[in-house]
Tab-separated table of C-alpha atoms and ligand atoms in Angstrom:
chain	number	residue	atom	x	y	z
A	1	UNK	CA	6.947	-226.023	-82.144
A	2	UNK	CA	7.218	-223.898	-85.606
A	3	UNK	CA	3.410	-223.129	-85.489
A	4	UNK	CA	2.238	-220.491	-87.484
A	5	UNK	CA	5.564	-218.606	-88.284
A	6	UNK	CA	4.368	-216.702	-90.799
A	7	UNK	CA	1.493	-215.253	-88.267
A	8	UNK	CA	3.596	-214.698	-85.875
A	9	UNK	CA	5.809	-212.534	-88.112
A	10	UNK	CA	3.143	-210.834	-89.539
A	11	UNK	CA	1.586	-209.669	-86.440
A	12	UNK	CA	4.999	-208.642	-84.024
A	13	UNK	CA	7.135	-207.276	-86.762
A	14	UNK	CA	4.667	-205.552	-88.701
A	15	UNK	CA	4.838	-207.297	-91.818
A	16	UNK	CA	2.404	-205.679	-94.404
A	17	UNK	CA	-0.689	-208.506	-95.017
A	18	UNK	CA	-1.066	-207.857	-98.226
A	19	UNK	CA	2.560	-209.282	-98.700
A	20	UNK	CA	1.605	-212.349	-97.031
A	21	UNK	CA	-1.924	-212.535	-99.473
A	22	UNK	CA	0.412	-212.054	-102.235
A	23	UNK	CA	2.941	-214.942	-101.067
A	24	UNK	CA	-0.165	-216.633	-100.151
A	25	UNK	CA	-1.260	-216.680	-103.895
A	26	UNK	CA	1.896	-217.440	-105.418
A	27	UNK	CA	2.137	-221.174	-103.286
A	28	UNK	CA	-1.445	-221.369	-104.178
A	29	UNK	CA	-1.556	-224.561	-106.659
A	30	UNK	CA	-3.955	-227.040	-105.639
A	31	UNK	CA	-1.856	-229.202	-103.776
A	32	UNK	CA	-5.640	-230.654	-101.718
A	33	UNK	CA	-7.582	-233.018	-104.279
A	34	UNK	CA	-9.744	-231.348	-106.187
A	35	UNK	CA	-13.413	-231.824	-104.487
A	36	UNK	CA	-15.732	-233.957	-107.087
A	37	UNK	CA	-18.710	-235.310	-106.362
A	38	UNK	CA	-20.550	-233.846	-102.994
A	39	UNK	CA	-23.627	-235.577	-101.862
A	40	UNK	CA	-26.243	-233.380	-99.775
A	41	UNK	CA	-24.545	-233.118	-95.980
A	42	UNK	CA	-27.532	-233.981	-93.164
A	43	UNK	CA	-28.828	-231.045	-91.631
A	44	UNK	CA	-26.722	-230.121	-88.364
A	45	UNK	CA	-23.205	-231.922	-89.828
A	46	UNK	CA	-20.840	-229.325	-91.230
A	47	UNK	CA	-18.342	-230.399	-93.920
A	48	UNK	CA	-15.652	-228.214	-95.509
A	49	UNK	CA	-13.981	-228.266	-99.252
A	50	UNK	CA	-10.810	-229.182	-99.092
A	51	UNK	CA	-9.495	-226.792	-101.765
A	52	UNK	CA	-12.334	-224.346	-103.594
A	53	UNK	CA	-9.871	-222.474	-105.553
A	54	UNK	CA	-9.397	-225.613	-107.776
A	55	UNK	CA	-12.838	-226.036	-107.868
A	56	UNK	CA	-13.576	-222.527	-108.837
A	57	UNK	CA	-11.511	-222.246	-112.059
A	58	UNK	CA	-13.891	-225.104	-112.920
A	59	UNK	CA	-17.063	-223.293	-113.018
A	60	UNK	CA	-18.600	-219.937	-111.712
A	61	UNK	CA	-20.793	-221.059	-109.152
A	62	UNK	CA	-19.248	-224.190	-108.038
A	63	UNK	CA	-18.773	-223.131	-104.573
A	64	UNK	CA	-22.437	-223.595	-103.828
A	65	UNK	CA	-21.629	-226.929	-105.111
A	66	UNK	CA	-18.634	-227.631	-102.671
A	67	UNK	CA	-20.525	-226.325	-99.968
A	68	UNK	CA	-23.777	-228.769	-99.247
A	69	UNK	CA	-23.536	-228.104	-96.050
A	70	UNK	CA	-24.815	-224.270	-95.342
A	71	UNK	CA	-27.426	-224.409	-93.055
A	72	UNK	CA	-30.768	-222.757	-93.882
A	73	UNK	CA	-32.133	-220.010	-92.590
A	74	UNK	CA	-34.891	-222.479	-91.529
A	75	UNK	CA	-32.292	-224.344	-89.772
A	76	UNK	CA	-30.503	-222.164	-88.174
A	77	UNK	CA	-33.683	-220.484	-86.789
A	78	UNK	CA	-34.526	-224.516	-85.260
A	79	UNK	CA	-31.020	-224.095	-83.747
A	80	UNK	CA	-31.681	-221.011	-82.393
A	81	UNK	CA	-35.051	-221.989	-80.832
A	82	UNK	CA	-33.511	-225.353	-79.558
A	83	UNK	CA	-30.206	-223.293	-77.620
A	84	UNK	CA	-32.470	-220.768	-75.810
A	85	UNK	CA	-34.912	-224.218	-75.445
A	86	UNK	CA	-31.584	-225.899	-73.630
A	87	UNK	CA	-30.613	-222.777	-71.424
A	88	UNK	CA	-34.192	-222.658	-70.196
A	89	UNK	CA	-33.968	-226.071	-69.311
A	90	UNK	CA	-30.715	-226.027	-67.380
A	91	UNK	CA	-32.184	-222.894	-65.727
A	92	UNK	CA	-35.170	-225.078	-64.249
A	93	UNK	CA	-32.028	-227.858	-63.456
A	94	UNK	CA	-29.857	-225.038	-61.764
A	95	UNK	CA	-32.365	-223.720	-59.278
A	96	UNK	CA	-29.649	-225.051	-56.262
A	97	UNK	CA	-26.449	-223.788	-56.176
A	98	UNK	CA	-24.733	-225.514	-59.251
A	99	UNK	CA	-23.702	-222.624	-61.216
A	100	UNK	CA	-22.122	-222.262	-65.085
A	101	UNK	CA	-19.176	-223.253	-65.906
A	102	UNK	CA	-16.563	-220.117	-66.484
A	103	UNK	CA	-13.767	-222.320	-67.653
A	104	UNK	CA	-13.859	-225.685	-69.827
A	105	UNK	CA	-10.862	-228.072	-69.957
A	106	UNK	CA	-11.998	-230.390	-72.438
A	107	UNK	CA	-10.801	-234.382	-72.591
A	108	UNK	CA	-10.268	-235.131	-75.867
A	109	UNK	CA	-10.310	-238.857	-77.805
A	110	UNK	CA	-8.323	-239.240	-80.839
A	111	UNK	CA	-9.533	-241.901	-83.237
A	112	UNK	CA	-6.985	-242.845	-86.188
A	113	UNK	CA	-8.599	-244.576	-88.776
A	114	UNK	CA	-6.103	-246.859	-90.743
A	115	UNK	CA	-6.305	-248.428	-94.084
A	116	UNK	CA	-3.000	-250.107	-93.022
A	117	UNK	CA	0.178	-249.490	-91.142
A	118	UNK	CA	1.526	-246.674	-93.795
A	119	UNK	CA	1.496	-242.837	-93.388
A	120	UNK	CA	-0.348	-242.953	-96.932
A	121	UNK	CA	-2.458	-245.428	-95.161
A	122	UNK	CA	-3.764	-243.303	-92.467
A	123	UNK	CA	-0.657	-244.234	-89.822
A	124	UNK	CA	-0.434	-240.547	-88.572
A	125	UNK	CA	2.280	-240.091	-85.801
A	126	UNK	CA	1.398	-239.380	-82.322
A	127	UNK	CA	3.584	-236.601	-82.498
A	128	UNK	CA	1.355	-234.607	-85.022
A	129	UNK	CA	-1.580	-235.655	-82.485
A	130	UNK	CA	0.122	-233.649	-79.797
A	131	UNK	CA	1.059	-230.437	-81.896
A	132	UNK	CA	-2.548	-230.777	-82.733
A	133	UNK	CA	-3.549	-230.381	-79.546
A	134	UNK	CA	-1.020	-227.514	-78.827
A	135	UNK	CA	-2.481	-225.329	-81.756
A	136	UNK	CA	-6.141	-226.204	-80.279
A	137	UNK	CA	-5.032	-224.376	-77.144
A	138	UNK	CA	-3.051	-221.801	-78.241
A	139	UNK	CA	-6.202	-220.915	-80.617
A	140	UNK	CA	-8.747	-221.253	-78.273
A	141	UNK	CA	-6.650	-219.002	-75.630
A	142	UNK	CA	-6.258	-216.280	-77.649
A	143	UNK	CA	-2.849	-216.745	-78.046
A	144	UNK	CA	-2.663	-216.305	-81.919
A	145	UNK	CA	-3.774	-212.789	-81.656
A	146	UNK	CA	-7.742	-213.525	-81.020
A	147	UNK	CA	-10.257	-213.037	-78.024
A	148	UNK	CA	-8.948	-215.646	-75.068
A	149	UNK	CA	-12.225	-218.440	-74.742
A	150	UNK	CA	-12.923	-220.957	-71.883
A	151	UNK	CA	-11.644	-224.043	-73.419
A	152	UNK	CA	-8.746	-225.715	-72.793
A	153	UNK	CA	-7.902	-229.347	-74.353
A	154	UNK	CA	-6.292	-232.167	-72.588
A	155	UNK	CA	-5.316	-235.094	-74.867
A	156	UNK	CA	-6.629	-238.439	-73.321
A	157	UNK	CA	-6.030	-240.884	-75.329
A	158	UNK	CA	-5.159	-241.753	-78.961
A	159	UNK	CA	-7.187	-245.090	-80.039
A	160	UNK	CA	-5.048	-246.250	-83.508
A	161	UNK	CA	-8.123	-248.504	-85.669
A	162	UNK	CA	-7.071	-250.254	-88.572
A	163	UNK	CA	-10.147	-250.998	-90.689
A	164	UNK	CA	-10.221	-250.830	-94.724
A	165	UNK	CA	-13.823	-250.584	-94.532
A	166	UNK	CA	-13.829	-247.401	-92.709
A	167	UNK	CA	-11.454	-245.897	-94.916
A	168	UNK	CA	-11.198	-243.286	-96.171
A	169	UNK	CA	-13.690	-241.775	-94.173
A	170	UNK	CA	-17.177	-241.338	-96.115
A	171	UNK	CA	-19.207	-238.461	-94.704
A	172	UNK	CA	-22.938	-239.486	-94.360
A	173	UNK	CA	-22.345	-243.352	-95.036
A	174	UNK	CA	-23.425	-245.921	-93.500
A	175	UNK	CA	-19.666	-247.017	-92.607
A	176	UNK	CA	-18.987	-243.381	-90.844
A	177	UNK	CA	-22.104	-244.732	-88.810
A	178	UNK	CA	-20.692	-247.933	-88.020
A	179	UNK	CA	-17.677	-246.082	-87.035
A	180	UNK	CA	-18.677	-243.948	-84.632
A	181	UNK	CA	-21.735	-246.567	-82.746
A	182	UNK	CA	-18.017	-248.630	-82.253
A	183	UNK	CA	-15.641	-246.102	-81.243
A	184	UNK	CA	-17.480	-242.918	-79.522
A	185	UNK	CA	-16.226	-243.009	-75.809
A	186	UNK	CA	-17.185	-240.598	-72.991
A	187	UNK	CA	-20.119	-238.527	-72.282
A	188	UNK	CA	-21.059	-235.118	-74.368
A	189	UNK	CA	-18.291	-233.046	-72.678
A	190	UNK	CA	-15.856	-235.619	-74.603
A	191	UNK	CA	-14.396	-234.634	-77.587
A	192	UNK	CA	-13.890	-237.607	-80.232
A	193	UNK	CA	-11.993	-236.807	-82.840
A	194	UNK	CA	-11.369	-238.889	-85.877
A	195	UNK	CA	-8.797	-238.687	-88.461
A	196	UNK	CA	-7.825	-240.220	-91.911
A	197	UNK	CA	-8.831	-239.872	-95.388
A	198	UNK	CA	-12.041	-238.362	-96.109
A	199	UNK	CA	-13.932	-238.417	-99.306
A	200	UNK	CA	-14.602	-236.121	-101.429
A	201	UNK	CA	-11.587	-233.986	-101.068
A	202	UNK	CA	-13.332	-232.296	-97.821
A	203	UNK	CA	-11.172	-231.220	-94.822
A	204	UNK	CA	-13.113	-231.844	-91.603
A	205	UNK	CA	-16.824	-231.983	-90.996
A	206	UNK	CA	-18.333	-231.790	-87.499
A	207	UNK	CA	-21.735	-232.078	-85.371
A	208	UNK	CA	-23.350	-229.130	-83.914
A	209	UNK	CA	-23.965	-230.047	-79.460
A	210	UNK	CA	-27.803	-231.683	-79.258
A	211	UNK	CA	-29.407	-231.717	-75.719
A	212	UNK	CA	-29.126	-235.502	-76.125
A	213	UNK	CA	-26.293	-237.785	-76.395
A	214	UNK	CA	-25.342	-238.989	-79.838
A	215	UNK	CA	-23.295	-241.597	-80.851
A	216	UNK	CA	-22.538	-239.474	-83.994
A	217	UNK	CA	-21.238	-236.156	-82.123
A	218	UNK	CA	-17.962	-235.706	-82.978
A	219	UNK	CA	-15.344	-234.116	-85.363
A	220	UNK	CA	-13.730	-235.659	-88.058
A	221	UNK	CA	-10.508	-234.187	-89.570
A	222	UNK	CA	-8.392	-234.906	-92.637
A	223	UNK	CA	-5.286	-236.862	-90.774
A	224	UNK	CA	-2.520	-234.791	-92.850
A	225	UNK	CA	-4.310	-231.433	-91.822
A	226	UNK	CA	-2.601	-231.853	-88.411
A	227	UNK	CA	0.665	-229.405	-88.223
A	228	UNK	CA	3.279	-230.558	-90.039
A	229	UNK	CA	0.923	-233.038	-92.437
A	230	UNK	CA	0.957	-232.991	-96.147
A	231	UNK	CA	-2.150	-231.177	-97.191
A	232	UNK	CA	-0.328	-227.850	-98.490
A	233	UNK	CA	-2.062	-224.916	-97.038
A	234	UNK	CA	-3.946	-226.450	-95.109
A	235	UNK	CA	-1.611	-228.131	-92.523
A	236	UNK	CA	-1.372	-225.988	-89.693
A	237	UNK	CA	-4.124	-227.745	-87.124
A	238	UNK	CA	-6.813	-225.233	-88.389
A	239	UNK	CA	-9.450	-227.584	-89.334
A	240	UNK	CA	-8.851	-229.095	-86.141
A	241	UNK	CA	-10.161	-225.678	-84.872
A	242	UNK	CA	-12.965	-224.859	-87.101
A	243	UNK	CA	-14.560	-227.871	-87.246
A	244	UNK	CA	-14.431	-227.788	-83.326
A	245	UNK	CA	-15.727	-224.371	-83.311
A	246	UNK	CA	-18.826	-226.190	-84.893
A	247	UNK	CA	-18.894	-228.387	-82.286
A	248	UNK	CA	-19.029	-225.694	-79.689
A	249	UNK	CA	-22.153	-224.326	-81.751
A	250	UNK	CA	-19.997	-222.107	-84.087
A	251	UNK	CA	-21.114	-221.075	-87.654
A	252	UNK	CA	-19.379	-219.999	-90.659
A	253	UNK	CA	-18.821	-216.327	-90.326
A	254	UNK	CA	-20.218	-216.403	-93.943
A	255	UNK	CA	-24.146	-217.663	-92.284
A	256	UNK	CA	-26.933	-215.914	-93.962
A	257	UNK	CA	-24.303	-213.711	-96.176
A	258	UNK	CA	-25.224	-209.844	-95.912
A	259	UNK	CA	-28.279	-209.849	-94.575
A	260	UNK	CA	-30.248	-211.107	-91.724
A	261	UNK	CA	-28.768	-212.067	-88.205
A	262	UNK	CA	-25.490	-214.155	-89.883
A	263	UNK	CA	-23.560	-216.159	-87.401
A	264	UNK	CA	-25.866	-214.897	-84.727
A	265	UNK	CA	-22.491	-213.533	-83.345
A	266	UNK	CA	-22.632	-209.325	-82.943
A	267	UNK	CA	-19.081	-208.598	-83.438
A	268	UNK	CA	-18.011	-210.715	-86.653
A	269	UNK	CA	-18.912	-208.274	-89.651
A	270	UNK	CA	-21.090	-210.017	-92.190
A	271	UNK	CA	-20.056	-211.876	-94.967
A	272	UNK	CA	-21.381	-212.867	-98.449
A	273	UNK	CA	-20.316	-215.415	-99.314
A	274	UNK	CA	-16.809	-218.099	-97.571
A	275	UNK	CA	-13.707	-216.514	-98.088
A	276	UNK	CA	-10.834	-218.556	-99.737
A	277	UNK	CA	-6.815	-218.420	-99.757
A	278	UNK	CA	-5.920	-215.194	-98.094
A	279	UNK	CA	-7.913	-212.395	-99.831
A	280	UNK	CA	-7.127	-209.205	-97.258
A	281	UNK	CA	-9.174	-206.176	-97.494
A	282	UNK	CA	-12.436	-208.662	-99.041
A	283	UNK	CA	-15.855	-206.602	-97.662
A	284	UNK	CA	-18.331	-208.006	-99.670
A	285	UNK	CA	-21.388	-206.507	-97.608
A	286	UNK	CA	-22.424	-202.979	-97.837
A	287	UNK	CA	-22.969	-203.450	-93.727
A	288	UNK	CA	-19.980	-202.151	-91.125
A	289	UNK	CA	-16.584	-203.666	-91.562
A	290	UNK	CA	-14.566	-205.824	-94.052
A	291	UNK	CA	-14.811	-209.569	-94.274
A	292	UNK	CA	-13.740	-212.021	-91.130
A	293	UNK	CA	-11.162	-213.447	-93.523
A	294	UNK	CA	-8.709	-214.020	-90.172
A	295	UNK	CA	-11.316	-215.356	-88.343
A	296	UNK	CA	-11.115	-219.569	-87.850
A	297	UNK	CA	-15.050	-219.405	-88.767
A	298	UNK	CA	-14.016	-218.742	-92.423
A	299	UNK	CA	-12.768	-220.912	-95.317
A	300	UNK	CA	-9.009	-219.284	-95.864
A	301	UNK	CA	-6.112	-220.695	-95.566
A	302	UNK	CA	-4.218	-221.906	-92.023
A	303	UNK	CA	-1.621	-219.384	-92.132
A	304	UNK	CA	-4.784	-216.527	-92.950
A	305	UNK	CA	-6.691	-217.794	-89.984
A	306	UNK	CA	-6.131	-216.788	-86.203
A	307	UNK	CA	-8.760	-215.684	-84.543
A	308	UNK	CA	-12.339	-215.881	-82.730
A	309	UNK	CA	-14.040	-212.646	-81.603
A	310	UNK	CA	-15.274	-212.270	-77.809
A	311	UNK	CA	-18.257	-212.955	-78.724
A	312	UNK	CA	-18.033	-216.020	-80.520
A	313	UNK	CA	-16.109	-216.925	-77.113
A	314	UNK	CA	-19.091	-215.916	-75.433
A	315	UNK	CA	-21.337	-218.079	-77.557
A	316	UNK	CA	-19.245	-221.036	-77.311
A	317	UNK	CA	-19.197	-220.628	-73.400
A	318	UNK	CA	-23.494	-219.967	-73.614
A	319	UNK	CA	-23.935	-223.560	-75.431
A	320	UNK	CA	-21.797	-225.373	-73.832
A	321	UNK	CA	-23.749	-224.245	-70.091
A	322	UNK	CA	-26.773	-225.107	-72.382
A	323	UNK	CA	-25.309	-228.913	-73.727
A	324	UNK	CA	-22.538	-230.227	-72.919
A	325	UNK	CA	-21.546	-229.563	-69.405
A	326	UNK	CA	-21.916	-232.603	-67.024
B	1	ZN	ZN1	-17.246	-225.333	-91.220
């Protein structure tokens, strides 16, 4: 398979990190488009830059720019209420003897968006689709070198769409609606996935579970950041996993910065502010232990990224119990 090399070197043979950082930062030309213009995300969606570096020789303080889609403390307090609102309710439902779920195998739905029958079109081969799915497990078992979780993915079926008007993919728009009342398939334990262009430069975006079924629930993922595509630094199948982190009720390890409960995860030191490229030793909080720059939560680069903590596997496992088991 070729995944992750680099990692993999890095963590059996000892290789010193900050020689990867600095390898890191020599290949780091902005290879992504640029982001430009970034309309206000709905509350609940999570959308990520593409490439902030470029952006941030632009102007200081353009990440808050490429980023409308930080939740607010108000928000994430809503969330908060709403997941202990869901586990009390599956409680009531559980009096008998159905018990939680310890282990997950998730079916997953691919959805290829084409503009035509190209590559540059959107044509992305099945046989990215499948390494796609092999990072997703290796990720979520712990295999990379983080905590083991419950889920496992099993690839069900690839559904290839040509439609101009759906592409590229426009997050928020009234054609990413349209897209997803068609195609969604399968009940909330279903993963749809989507892939093709997206605007604005962005990577992936993703919904957070609801109690309720939505026709918008889903992740959508930049086609050529499955491994092996084209988007330099970004083409190892790790937006693949963070934005389906989000989707089993994952923040950025950045949430709330410094202060505060953060990710509402105990064992992923705070962060101030999303960590880009590969920048090892960052501790931007005056609160115990550096940055989650390795963590899949996190902005950095694929080959930077390897890892969720036990208890992020534990608060995956907690929501899905809560929403999305049958
Ligand atoms: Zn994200």
């Amino acid at each position: 398979m070729g995944l992750r090399p680099n990692l993999l070197t890095r963590r059996t043979a000892g290789v010193a990190t900050s020689t990867l950082a600095l390898l890191l930062s020599t290949a780091a030309v902005g290879v992504v488009p640029a982001a430009s213009a970034f309309s206000a995300a709905p509350a609940g969606v999570c959308a990520e830059p593409a490439d902030a570096h470029a952006d941030a020789r632009v102007a200081k303080g353009g990440h808050a720019k490429l980023d409308p889609n930080h939740l607010t403390a108000k928000q994430v307090r809503d969330r908060e209420a709403d997941l202990a609102a869901a586990q009390r309710e599956r409680a009531n439902f559980r009096t008998g003897a159905v018990t939680p779920l310890a282990t997950v195998t998730i079916p997953v739905v691919v959805h290829v968006i084409q503009e035509n029958s190209t590559r540059a079109g959107g044509n992305i081969p099945d046989s990215l689709i499948t390494q796609q799915i092999s990072v997703l497990n290796q990720a979520y078992a712990g295999s990379t070198g983080g905590a083991a979780t419950a889920f496992s993915f099993q690839l069900s079926k690839i559904n290839r769409v040509t439609n101009p008007s759906w592409y590229p993919i426009v997050q928020g728009s009234s054609a990413e609606r349209s897209m997803k009342t068609s195609l969604r398939t399968g009940g909330k334990n279903t993963l749809n996935m989507y892939l093709g262009e997206l605007s604005d430069g962005l990577l992936g975006w993703a919904t957070f579970p609801k109690r309720t079924l939505d026709k918008m629930d889903g992740v959508v993922v930049l086609g050529e950041s499955l491994p092996g595509g084209t988007a330099t630094n970004y083409n190892q199948g790790d937006t693949g996993t963070h934005e389906i982190g989000h989707w089993l009720n994952l923040y950025h390890t950045f949430q709330g910065g410094c202060s505060g409960s953060g990710d509402s995860v105990s064992d992923t030191p705070a962060e101030a502010s999303p960590a880009y490229e590969c920048p090892t030793g960052r501790d931007t909080c005056s609160t115990t232990g550096k940055d989650p720059i390795t963590n899949f939560m996190d902005y950095t680069y694929d080959s930077c990224m390897y890892q969720f903590t036990a208890g992020q596997a534990s608060r995956m496992l907690t929501a899905w119990n809560a929403y999305r088991a049958a």
